[in-house]
Coordinates of N, CA and C in Angstrom, one line a residue:
X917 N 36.5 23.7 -47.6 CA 36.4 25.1 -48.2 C 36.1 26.1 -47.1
X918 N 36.6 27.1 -47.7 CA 36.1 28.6 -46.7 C 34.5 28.8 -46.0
X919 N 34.4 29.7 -45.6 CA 32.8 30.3 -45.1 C 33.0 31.5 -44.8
X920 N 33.4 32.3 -46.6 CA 33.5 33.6 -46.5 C 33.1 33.9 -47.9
X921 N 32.3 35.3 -47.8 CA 32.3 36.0 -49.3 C 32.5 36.9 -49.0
X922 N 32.7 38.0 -50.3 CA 33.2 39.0 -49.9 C 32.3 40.1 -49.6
X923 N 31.0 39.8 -49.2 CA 30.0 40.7 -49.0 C 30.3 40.6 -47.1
X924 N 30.7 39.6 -46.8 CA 31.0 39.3 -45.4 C 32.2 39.9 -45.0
X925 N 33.1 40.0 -46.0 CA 34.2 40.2 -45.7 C 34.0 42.0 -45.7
X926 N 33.4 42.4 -46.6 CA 33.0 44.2 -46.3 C 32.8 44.3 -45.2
X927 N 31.4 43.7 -44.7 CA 31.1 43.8 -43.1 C 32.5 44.1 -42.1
X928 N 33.2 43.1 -42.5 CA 34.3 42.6 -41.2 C 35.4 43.7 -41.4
X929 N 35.8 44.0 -42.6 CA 36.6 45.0 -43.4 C 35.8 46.6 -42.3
X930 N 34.9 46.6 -43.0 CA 34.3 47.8 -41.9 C 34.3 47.8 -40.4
X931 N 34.0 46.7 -39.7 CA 34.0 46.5 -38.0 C 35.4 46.8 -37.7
X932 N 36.5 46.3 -38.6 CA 38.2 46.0 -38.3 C 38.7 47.6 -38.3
X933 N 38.7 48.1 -39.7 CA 39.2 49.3 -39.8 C 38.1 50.5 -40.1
X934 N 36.8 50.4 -39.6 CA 36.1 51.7 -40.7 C 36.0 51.7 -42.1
X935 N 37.1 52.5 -42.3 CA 36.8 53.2 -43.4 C 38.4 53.4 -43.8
X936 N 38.8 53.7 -45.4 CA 40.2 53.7 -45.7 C 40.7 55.3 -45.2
X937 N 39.7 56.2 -45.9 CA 40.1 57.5 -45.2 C 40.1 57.5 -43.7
X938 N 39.5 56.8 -42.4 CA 39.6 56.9 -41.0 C 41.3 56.2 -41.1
X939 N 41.3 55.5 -41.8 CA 42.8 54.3 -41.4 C 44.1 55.6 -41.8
X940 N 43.9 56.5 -42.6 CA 44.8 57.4 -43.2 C 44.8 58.9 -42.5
X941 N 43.9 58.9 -41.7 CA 44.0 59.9 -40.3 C 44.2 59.2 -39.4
X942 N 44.0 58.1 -38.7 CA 44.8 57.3 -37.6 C 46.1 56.8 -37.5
X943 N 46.3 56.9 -39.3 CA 48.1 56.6 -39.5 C 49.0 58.0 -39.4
X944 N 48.3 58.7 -39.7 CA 49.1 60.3 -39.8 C 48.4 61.5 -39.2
X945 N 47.9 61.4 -38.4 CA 46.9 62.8 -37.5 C 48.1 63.5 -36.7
X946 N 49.1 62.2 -36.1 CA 49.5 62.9 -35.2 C 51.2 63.6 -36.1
X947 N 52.0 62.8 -36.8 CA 53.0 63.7 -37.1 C 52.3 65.0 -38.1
X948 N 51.5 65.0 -38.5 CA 50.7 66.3 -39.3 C 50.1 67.0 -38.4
X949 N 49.7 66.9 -37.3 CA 49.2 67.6 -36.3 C 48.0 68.3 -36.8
X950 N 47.3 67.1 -37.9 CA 46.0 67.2 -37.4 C 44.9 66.9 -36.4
X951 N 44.2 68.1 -36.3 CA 42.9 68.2 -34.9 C 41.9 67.5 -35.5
X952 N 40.9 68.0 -36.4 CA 39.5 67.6 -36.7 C 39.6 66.3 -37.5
X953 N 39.2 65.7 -37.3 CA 39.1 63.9 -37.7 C 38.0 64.2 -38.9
X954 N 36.8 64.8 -38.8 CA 35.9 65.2 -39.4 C 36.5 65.7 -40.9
X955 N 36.8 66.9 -41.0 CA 37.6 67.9 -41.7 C 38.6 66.5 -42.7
X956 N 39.7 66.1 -42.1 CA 40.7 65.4 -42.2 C 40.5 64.5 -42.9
X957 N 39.5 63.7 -42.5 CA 39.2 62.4 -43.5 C 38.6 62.8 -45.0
X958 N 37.8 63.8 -44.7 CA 37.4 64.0 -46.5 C 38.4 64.6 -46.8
X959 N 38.9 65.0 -46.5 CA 40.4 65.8 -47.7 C 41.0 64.9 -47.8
X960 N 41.2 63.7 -47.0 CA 41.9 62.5 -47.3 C 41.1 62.1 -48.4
X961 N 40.0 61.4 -48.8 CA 39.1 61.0 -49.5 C 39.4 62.2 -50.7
X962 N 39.4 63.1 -50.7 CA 39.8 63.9 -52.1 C 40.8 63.7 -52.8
X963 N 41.7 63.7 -51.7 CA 43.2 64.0 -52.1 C 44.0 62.9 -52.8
X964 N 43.7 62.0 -52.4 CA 43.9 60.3 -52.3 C 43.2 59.7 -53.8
X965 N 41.5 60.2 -53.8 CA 40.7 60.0 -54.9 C 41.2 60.3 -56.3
X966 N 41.9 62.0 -56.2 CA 42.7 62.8 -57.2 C 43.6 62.2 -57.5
X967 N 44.4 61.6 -57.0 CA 45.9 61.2 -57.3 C 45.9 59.8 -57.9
X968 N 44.6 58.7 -57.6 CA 44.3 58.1 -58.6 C 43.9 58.3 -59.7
X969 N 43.3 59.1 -60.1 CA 42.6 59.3 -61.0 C 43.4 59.8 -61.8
X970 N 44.5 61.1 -61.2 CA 45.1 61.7 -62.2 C 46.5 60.5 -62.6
X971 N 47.0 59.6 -61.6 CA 47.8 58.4 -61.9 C 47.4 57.8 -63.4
X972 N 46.1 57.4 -63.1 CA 45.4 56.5 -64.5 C 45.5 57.1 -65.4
X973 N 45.4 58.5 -65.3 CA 45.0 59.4 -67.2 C 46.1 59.6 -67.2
X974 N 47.7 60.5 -66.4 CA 48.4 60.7 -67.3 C 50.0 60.1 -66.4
X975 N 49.3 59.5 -65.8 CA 50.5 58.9 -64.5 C 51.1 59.9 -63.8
X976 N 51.5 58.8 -62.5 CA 51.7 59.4 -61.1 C 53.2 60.4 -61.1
X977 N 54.2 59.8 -62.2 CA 55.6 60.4 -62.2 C 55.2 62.0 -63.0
X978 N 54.0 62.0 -64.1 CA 53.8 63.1 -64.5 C 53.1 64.0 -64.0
X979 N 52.3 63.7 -63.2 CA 51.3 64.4 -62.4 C 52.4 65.7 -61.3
X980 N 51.6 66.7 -61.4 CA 52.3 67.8 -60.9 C 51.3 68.3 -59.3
X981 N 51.8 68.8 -58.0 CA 51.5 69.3 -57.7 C 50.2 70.0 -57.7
X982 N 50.5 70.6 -58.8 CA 49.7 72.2 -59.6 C 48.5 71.2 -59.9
X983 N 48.5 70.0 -60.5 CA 47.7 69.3 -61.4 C 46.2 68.7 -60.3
X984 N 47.1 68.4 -59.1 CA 46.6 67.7 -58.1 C 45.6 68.8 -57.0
X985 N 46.1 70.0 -57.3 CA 45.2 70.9 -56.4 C 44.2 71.9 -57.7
X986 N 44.2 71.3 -58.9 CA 43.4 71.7 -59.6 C 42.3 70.7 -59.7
X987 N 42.7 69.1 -59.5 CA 41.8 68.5 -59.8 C 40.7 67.9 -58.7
X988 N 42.0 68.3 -57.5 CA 41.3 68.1 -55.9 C 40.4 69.6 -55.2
X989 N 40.5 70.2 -56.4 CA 39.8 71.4 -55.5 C 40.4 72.4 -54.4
X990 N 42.2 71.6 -53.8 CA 42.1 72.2 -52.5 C 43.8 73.1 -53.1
X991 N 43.3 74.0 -52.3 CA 45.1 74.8 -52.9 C 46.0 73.8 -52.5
X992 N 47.2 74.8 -52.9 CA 48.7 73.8 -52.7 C 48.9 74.0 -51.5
X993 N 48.5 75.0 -50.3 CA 48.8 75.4 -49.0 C 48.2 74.7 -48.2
X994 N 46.9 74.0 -49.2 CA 46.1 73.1 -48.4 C 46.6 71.8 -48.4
X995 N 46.9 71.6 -49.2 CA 47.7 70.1 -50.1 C 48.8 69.9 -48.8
X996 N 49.4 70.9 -48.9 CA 50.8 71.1 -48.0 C 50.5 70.4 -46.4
X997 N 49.4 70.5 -46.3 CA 48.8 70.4 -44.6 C 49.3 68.6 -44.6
X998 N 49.0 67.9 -45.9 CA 49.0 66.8 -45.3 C 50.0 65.9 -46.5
X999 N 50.6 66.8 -46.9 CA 52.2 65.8 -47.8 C 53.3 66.8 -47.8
X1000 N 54.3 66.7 -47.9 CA 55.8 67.7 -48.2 C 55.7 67.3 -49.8
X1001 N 55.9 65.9 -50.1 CA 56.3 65.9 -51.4 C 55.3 64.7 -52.0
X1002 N 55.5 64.3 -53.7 CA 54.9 63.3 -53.9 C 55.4 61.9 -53.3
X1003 N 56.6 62.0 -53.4 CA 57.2 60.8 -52.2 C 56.6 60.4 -51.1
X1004 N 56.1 61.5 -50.6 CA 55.5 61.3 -49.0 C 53.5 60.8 -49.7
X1005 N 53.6 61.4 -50.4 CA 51.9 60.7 -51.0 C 52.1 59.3 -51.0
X1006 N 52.4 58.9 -51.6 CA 53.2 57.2 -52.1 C 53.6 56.5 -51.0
X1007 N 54.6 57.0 -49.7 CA 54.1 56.5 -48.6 C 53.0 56.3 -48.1
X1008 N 52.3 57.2 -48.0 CA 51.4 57.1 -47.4 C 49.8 56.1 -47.6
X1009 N 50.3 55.9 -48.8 CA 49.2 55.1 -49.8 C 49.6 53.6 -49.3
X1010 N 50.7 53.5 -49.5 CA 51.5 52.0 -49.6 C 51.6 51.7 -48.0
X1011 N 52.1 52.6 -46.8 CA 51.7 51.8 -45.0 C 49.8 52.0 -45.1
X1012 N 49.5 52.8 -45.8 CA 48.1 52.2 -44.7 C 47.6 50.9 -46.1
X1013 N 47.6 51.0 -47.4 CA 47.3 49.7 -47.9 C 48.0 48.7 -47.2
X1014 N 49.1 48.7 -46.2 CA 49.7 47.5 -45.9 C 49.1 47.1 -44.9
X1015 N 49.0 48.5 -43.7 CA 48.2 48.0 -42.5 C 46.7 47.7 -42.7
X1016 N 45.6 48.2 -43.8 CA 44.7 47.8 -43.6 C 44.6 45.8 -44.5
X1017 N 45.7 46.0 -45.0 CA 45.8 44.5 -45.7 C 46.1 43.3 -44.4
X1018 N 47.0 44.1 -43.8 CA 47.6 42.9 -42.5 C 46.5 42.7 -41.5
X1019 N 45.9 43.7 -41.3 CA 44.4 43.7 -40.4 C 43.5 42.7 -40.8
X1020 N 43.4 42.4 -42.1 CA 42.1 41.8 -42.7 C 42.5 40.6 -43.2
X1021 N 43.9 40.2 -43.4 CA 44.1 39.4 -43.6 C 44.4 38.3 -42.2
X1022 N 44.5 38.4 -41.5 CA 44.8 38.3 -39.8 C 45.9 36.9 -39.8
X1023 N 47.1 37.6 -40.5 CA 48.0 36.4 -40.5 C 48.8 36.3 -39.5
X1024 N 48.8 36.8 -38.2 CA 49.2 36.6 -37.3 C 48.3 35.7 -36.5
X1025 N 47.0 35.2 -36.3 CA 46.1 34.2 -36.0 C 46.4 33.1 -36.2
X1026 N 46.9 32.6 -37.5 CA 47.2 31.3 -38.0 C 48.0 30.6 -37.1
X1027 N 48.0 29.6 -36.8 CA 48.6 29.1 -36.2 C 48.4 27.1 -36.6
X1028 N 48.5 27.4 -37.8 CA 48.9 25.1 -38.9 C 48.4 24.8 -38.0
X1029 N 47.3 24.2 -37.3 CA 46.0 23.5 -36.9 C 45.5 22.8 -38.5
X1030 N 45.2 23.9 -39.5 CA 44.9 22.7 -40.7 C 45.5 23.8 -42.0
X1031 N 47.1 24.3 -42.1 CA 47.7 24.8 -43.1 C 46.8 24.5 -44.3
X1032 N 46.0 23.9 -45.1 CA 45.9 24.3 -46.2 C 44.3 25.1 -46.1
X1033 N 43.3 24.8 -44.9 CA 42.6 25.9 -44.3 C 42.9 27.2 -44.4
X1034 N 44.2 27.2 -43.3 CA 44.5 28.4 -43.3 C 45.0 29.3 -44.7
X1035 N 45.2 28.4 -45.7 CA 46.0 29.2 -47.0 C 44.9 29.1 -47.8
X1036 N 43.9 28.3 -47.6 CA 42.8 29.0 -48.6 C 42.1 30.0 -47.8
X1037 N 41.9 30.5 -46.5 CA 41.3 31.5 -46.0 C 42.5 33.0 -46.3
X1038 N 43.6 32.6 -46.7 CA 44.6 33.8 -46.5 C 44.5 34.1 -48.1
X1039 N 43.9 33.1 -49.2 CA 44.2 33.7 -50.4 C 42.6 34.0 -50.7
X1040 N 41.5 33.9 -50.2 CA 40.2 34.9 -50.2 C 40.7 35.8 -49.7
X1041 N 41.1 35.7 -48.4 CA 41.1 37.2 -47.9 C 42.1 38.3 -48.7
X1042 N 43.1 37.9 -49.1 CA 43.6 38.8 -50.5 C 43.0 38.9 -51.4
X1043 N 42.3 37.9 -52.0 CA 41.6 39.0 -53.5 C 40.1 39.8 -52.8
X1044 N 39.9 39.8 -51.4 CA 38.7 40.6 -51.3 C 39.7 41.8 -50.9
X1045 N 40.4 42.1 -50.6 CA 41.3 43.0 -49.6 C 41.2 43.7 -50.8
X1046 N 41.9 42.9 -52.0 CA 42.3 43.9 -53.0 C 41.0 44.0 -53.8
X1047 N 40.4 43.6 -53.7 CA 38.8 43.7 -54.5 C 38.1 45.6 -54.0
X1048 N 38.4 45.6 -52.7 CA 38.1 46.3 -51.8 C 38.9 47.6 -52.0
X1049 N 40.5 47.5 -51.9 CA 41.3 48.4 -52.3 C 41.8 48.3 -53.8
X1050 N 40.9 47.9 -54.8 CA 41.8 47.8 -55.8 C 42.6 48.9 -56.5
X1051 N 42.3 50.2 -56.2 CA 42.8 50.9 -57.1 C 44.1 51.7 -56.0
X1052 N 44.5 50.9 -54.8 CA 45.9 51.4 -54.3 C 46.3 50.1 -54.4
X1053 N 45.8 48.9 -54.6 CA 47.2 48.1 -55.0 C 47.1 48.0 -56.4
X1054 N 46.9 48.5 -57.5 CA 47.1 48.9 -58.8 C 48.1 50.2 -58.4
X1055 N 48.1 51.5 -58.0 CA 48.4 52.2 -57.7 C 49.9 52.0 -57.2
X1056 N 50.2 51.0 -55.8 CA 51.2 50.6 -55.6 C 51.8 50.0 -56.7
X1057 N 51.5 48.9 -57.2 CA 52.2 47.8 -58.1 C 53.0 48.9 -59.1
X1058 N 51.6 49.8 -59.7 CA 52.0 50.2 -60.9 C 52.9 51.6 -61.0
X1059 N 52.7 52.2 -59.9 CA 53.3 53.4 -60.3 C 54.4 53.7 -58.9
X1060 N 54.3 52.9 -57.6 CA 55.2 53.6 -57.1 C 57.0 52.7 -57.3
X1061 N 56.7 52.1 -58.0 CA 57.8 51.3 -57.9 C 58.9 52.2 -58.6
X1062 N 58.6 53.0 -59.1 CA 59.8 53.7 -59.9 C 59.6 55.2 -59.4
X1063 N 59.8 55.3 -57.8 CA 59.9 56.2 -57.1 C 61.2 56.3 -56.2
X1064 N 61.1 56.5 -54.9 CA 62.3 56.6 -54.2 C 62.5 55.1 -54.3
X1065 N 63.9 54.9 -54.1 CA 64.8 53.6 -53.8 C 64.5 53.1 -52.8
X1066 N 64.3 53.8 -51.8 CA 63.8 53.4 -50.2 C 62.9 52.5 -50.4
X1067 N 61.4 53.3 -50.9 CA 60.1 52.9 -51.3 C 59.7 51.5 -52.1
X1068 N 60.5 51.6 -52.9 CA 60.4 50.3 -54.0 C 61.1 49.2 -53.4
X1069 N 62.2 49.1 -52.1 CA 62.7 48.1 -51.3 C 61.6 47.8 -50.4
X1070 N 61.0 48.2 -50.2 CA 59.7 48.3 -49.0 C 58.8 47.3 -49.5
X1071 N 58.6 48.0 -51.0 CA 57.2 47.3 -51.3 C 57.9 46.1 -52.0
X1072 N 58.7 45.6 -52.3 CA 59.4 44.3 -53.1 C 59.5 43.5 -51.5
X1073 N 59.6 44.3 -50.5 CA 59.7 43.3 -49.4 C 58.5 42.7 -48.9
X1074 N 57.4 43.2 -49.3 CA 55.8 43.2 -48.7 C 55.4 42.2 -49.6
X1075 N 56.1 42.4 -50.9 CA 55.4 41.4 -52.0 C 56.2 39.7 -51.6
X1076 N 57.3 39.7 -51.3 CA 58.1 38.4 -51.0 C 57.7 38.6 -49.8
X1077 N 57.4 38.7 -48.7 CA 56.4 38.5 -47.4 C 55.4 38.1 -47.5
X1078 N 54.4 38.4 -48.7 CA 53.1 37.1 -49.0 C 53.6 35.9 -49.5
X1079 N 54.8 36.5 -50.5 CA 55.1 34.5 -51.5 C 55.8 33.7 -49.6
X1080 N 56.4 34.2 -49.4 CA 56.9 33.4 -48.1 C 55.8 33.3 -46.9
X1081 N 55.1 33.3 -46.9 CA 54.1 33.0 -46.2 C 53.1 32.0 -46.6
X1082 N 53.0 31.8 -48.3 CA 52.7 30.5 -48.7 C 53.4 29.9 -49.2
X1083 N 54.2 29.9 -49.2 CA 55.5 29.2 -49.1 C 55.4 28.0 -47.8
X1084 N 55.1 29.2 -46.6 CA 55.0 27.9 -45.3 C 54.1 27.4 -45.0
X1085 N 52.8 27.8 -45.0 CA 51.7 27.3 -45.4 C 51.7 25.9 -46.2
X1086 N 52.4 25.8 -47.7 CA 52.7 24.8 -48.1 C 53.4 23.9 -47.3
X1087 N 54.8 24.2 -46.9 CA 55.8 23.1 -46.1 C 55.0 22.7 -44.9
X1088 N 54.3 23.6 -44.1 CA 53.3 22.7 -43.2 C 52.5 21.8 -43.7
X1089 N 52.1 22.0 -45.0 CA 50.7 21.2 -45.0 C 51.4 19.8 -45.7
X1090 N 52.7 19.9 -46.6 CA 53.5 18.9 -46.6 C 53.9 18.1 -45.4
X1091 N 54.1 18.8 -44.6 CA 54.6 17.8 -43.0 C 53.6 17.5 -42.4
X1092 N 52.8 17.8 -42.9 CA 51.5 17.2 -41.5 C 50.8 16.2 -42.8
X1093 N 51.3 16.2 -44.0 CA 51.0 15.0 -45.0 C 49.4 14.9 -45.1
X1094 N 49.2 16.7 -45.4 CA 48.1 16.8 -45.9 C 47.6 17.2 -47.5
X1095 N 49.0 17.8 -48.1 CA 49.4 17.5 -49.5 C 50.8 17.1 -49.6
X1096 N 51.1 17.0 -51.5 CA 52.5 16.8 -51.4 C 53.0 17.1 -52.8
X1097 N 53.0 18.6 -52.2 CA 53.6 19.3 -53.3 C 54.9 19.3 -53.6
X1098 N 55.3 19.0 -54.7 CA 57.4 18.8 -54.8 C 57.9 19.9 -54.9
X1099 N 57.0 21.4 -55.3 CA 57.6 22.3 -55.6 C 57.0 23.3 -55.1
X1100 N 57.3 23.9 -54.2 CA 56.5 24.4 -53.0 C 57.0 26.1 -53.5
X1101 N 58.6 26.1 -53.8 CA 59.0 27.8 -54.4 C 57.9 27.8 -55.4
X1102 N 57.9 27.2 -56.5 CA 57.4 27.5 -57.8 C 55.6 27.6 -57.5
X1103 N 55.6 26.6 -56.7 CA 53.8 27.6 -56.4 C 53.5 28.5 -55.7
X1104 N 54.2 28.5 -54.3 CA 53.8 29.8 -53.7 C 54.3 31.1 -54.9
X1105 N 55.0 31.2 -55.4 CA 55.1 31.9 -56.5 C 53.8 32.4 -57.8
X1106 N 53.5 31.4 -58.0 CA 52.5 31.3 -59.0 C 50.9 31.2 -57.9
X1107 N 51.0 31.4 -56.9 CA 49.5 32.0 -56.1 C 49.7 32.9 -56.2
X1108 N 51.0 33.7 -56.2 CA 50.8 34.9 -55.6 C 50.9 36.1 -56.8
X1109 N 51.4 35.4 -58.5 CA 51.0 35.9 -59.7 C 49.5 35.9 -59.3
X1110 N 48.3 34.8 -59.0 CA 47.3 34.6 -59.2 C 46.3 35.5 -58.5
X1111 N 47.1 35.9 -57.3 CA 46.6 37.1 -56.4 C 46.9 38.8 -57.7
X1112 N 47.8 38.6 -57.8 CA 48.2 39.9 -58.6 C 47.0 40.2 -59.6
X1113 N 47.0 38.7 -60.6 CA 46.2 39.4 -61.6 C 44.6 40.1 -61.3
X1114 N 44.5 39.3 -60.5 CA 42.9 40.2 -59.9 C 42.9 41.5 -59.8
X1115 N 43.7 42.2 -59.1 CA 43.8 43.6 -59.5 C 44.3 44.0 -60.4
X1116 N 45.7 43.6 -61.0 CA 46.0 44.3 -62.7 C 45.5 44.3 -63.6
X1117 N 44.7 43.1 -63.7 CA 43.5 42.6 -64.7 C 42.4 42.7 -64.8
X1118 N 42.2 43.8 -63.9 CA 40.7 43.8 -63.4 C 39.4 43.8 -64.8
X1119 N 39.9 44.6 -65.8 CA 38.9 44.6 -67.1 C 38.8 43.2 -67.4
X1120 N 39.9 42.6 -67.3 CA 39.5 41.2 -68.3 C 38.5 40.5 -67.6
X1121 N 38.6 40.4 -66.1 CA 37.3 39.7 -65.9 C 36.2 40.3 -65.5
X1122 N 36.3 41.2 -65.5 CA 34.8 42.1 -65.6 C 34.1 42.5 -67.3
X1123 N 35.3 41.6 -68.3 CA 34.4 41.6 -69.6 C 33.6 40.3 -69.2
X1124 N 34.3 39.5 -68.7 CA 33.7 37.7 -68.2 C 32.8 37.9 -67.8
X1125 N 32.7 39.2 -66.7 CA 31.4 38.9 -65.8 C 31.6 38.1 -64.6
X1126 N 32.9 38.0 -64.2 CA 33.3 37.3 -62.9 C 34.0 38.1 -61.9
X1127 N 32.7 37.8 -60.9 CA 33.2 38.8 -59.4 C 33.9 38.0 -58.2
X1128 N 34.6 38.3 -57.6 CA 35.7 38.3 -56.3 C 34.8 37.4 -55.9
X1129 N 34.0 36.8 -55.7 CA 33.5 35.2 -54.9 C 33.7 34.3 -56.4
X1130 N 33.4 34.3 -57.6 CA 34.0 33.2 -58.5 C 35.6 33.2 -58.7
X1131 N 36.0 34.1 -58.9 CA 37.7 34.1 -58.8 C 38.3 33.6 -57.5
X1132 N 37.6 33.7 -56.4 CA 38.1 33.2 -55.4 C 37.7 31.3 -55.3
X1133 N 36.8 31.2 -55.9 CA 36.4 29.3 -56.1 C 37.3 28.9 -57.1
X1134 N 37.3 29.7 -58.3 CA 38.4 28.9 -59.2 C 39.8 29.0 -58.5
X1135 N 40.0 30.0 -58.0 CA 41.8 30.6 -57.2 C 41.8 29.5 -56.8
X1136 N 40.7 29.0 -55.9 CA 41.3 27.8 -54.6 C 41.3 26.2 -55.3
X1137 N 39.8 26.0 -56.2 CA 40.7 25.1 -57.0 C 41.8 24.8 -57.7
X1138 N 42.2 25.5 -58.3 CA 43.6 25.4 -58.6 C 44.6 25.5 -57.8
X1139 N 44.6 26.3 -56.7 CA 45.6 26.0 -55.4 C 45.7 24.4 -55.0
X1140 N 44.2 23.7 -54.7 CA 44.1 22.5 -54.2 C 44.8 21.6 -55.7
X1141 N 44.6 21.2 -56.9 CA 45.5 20.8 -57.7 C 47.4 21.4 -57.7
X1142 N 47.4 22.3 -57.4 CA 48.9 22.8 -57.3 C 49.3 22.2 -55.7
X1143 N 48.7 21.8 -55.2 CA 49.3 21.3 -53.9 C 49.3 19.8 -53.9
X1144 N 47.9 19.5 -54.9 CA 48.0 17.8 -54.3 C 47.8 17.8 -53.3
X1145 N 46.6 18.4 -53.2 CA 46.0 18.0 -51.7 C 45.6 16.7 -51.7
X1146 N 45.6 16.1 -50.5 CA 45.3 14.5 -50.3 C 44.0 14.4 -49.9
X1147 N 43.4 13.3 -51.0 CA 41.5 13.2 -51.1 C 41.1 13.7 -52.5
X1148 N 42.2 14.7 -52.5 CA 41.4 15.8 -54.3 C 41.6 14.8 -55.6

């Protein structure tokens, strides 16, 4: 088993990236030709906060401009400093949840020394990631998908970039005949519904009363039976 919770993982989440508003002025300071880092990040933190909020009550396709500099406080001239359109919001939400997800998730380190190691450290570190950011990958899932064409190919490709990544995870830990899973599509599949539901579902298990360190003990049990790990 792992030697991570997600109280550890905040820590590390913080040392890696700061903060989500610093990651969304270090992603866009320079084509916005913003100066003050200071200034910048809380309007990020507003602006960003608004557009959830107003997403949830009456959604992101209906949400107006007008609506978003009423509920963010900042005019539309101000608004303007750091989006052209809602399209460009929606980008901007979806690269930096991607880059602060690929940072924390550190799937370029891996390197099958002990694949089923590595795939239970890769599926804590997604439900704290999204534990962390839940309400931009709810935000992604739920509302930008029926946006630009571009956008929705992006994030369909990010989503099949995790299932294929446990995907190989599995076929290594099959060849080094440390499980022996027959059906390797159909579960990396079904981890990665299991990742999903933690953020779409987030009420249901917070009627349970179960936090991101018990979801992540049951997640991995059931990974180790879906693999047939050898010894379990």
């Amino acid at each position: 088993m792992i030697n991570l919770s997600y109280q550890a993982f905040q820590q590390e989440f913080n040392t890696l990236i700061g903060d989500e508003w610093t990651c969304l002025f270090d992603l866009n300071h320079q084509k916005l030709n913003l100066k003050n880092r200071n200034t910048a990040t809380k309007k990020f933190k507003t602006i960003i906060e608004s557009v959830f909020k107003l997403s949830h009550s009456k959604g992101f396709q209906a949400m107006t401009l007008r609506d978003l500099s009423q509920e963010s406080g900042i005019s539309m001239g101000g608004l303007y400093k750091y989006f052209a359109t809602k399209t460009q919001i929606a980008e901007m939400i979806h690269a930096a949840m991607v880059h602060m997800a690929e940072t924390c998730l550190k799937i370029k380190e891996y390197r099958h020394q002990d694949p089923v190691f590595e795939l239970n450290e890769l599926l804590a570190r997604h439900i704290y990631i999204s534990e962390r950011l839940k309400k931009w990958f709810y935000f992604v899932f739920m509302e930008c998908k029926s946006l630009d064409k571009e956008l929705l190919e992006t994030i369909i490709a990010s989503e099949l970039s995790m299932e294929k990544i446990i995907f190989q995870h599995i076929t290594h830990a099959n060849e080094k005949g440390l499980c022996t899973c027959t059906n390797p599509d159909f579960v990396a599949a079904m981890l990665k519904v299991m990742l999903q539901e933690w953020y779409l579902k987030s009420w249901k298990y917070q009627q349970k009363n179960i936090n991101a360190d018990q979801y992540v003990a049951n997640l991995l049990l059931s990974a180790k039976k879906l693999l047939a790990v050898s010894g379990s």
